[in-house]
Amino acid sequence: MENAFESAIFNSERDKPITCFFKQKDRLSALHPDMSDTMISMKILRKCGGELEHAIKCRCVEPCSKEDYINAMEDIITRTTIGKTWTRVPMESKIVSKTSIEYKRPLSHGGM
């Protein structure tokens, strides 16, 4: 059970925040039944990664409920690029159409 908690790292492109949070909470509650909800939430947040963990902690004022942490996590993931991996797009896949390029044409004034 402890290995399952330690090896599970939150990935915003693969996992949903609510399922990941409660799965990790159940694992920690089984390992440490006397641990407070605040400590459980802090341990789970540490598994999210640096920038995402920091952004969630900045949005939630201590003490914070599990629902507030999950709502903040979902909000950050959907509205920002924090926690997402950067993927390079090859130049061949970028198609430039004539409508996307603005052409500057000189104005022709016919007899004026």
mmCIF file of C-alpha atoms in Angstrom:
data_model
loop_
_atom_site.group_PDB
_atom_site.id
_atom_site.type_symbol
_atom_site.label_atom_id
_atom_site.label_comp_id
_atom_site.label_asym_id
_atom_site.label_seq_id
_atom_site.Cartn_x
_atom_site.Cartn_y
_atom_site.Cartn_z
ATOM 1 C CA MET A 1 0.000 0.000 0.000
ATOM 2 C CA GLU A 2 2.832 2.382 0.854
ATOM 3 C CA ASN A 3 4.576 1.599 -2.435
ATOM 4 C CA ALA A 4 1.353 2.342 -4.309
ATOM 5 C CA PHE A 5 1.127 5.756 -2.633
ATOM 6 C CA GLU A 6 4.779 6.608 -3.258
ATOM 7 C CA SER A 7 4.790 5.494 -6.896
ATOM 8 C CA ALA A 8 1.573 7.323 -7.839
ATOM 9 C CA ILE A 9 2.373 10.789 -9.157
ATOM 10 C CA PHE A 10 -0.404 13.060 -10.399
ATOM 11 C CA ASN A 11 -0.398 13.670 -14.149
ATOM 12 C CA SER A 12 -2.960 16.239 -15.287
ATOM 13 C CA GLU A 13 -3.164 14.803 -18.796
ATOM 14 C CA ARG A 14 -3.876 11.278 -17.587
ATOM 15 C CA ASP A 15 -5.629 11.584 -14.204
ATOM 16 C CA LYS A 16 -8.710 13.400 -12.982
ATOM 17 C CA PRO A 17 -8.067 15.409 -9.806
ATOM 18 C CA ILE A 18 -11.012 14.040 -7.833
ATOM 19 C CA THR A 19 -10.258 10.361 -8.494
ATOM 20 C CA CYS A 20 -6.547 10.792 -7.875
ATOM 21 C CA PHE A 21 -7.100 12.766 -4.656
ATOM 22 C CA PHE A 22 -9.542 10.288 -3.125
ATOM 23 C CA LYS A 23 -7.538 7.248 -4.219
ATOM 24 C CA GLN A 24 -4.449 8.682 -2.507
ATOM 25 C CA LYS A 25 -6.545 9.686 0.535
ATOM 26 C CA ASP A 26 -7.820 6.113 0.889
ATOM 27 C CA ARG A 27 -4.275 4.754 0.672
ATOM 28 C CA LEU A 28 -2.993 7.175 3.323
ATOM 29 C CA SER A 29 -5.971 6.540 5.597
ATOM 30 C CA ALA A 30 -5.274 2.803 5.422
ATOM 31 C CA LEU A 31 -1.586 3.323 6.230
ATOM 32 C CA HIS A 32 -2.042 5.995 8.908
ATOM 33 C CA PRO A 33 -5.572 5.916 10.372
ATOM 34 C CA ASP A 34 -4.694 8.516 13.012
ATOM 35 C CA MET A 35 -3.450 11.122 10.494
ATOM 36 C CA SER A 36 -5.489 14.337 10.324
ATOM 37 C CA ASP A 37 -7.250 15.445 7.143
ATOM 38 C CA THR A 38 -4.942 18.450 6.842
ATOM 39 C CA MET A 39 -1.830 16.269 6.932
ATOM 40 C CA ILE A 40 -3.352 13.876 4.401
ATOM 41 C CA SER A 41 -4.105 16.775 2.067
ATOM 42 C CA MET A 42 -0.567 18.148 2.439
ATOM 43 C CA LYS A 43 0.999 14.760 1.641
ATOM 44 C CA ILE A 44 -1.214 14.402 -1.427
ATOM 45 C CA LEU A 45 -0.344 17.915 -2.622
ATOM 46 C CA ARG A 46 3.370 17.107 -2.381
ATOM 47 C CA LYS A 47 2.780 14.359 -4.953
ATOM 48 C CA CYS A 48 1.446 16.893 -7.499
ATOM 49 C CA GLY A 49 4.764 18.509 -8.353
ATOM 50 C CA GLY A 50 6.370 21.870 -7.667
ATOM 51 C CA GLU A 51 4.447 24.449 -9.697
ATOM 52 C CA LEU A 52 1.063 22.773 -9.349
ATOM 53 C CA GLU A 53 1.535 22.245 -5.610
ATOM 54 C CA HIS A 54 2.537 25.890 -5.154
ATOM 55 C CA ALA A 55 -0.417 27.177 -7.196
ATOM 56 C CA ILE A 56 -2.896 25.076 -5.197
ATOM 57 C CA LYS A 57 -1.431 26.176 -1.858
ATOM 58 C CA CYS A 58 -1.607 29.827 -2.949
ATOM 59 C CA ARG A 59 -5.298 29.533 -3.806
ATOM 60 C CA CYS A 60 -6.305 27.698 -0.624
ATOM 61 C CA VAL A 61 -6.017 29.384 2.755
ATOM 62 C CA GLU A 62 -5.189 27.058 5.663
ATOM 63 C CA PRO A 63 -7.150 25.212 7.028
ATOM 64 C CA CYS A 64 -8.818 24.107 3.822
ATOM 65 C CA SER A 65 -11.248 21.286 3.107
ATOM 66 C CA LYS A 66 -10.647 18.483 0.635
ATOM 67 C CA GLU A 67 -13.296 19.918 -1.656
ATOM 68 C CA ASP A 68 -11.503 23.272 -1.771
ATOM 69 C CA TYR A 69 -8.224 21.574 -2.711
ATOM 70 C CA ILE A 70 -9.915 19.549 -5.442
ATOM 71 C CA ASN A 71 -11.756 22.598 -6.811
ATOM 72 C CA ALA A 72 -8.542 24.619 -6.867
ATOM 73 C CA MET A 73 -6.699 21.764 -8.578
ATOM 74 C CA GLU A 74 -9.377 21.409 -11.265
ATOM 75 C CA ASP A 75 -9.505 25.168 -11.794
ATOM 76 C CA ILE A 76 -5.730 25.461 -12.192
ATOM 77 C CA ILE A 77 -5.525 22.499 -14.558
ATOM 78 C CA THR A 78 -8.341 23.700 -16.823
ATOM 79 C CA ARG A 79 -7.439 27.403 -16.923
ATOM 80 C CA THR A 80 -3.634 27.349 -16.964
ATOM 81 C CA THR A 81 -0.779 25.312 -18.391
ATOM 82 C CA ILE A 82 0.604 24.538 -14.936
ATOM 83 C CA GLY A 83 1.128 20.825 -14.500
ATOM 84 C CA LYS A 84 0.978 20.062 -18.204
ATOM 85 C CA THR A 85 3.919 18.737 -20.156
ATOM 86 C CA TRP A 86 5.220 20.714 -23.090
ATOM 87 C CA THR A 87 5.277 18.910 -26.395
ATOM 88 C CA ARG A 88 7.110 20.173 -29.425
ATOM 89 C CA VAL A 89 5.071 20.481 -32.607
ATOM 90 C CA PRO A 90 7.088 19.643 -35.724
ATOM 91 C CA MET A 91 7.206 22.314 -38.417
ATOM 92 C CA GLU A 92 5.759 19.943 -41.045
ATOM 93 C CA SER A 93 2.489 19.768 -39.150
ATOM 94 C CA LYS A 94 2.022 23.535 -39.154
ATOM 95 C CA ILE A 95 0.078 24.530 -42.249
ATOM 96 C CA VAL A 96 -0.047 28.175 -43.238
ATOM 97 C CA SER A 97 -2.944 29.092 -45.466
ATOM 98 C CA LYS A 98 -3.268 32.212 -47.586
ATOM 99 C CA THR A 99 -6.103 33.428 -45.394
ATOM 100 C CA SER A 100 -3.897 33.413 -42.328
ATOM 101 C CA ILE A 101 -1.311 35.702 -43.940
ATOM 102 C CA GLU A 102 -2.145 39.347 -44.342
ATOM 103 C CA TYR A 103 -0.852 40.804 -47.568
ATOM 104 C CA LYS A 104 -0.114 44.487 -47.814
ATOM 105 C CA ARG A 105 -1.166 45.848 -51.170
ATOM 106 C CA PRO A 106 -0.510 49.400 -52.279
ATOM 107 C CA LEU A 107 -3.609 51.488 -52.711
ATOM 108 C CA SER A 108 -4.170 52.500 -56.316
ATOM 109 C CA HIS A 109 -5.855 55.817 -56.777
ATOM 110 C CA GLY A 110 -7.245 55.873 -60.303
ATOM 111 C CA GLY A 111 -7.397 59.521 -61.513
ATOM 112 C CA MET A 112 -7.208 61.385 -58.252
#
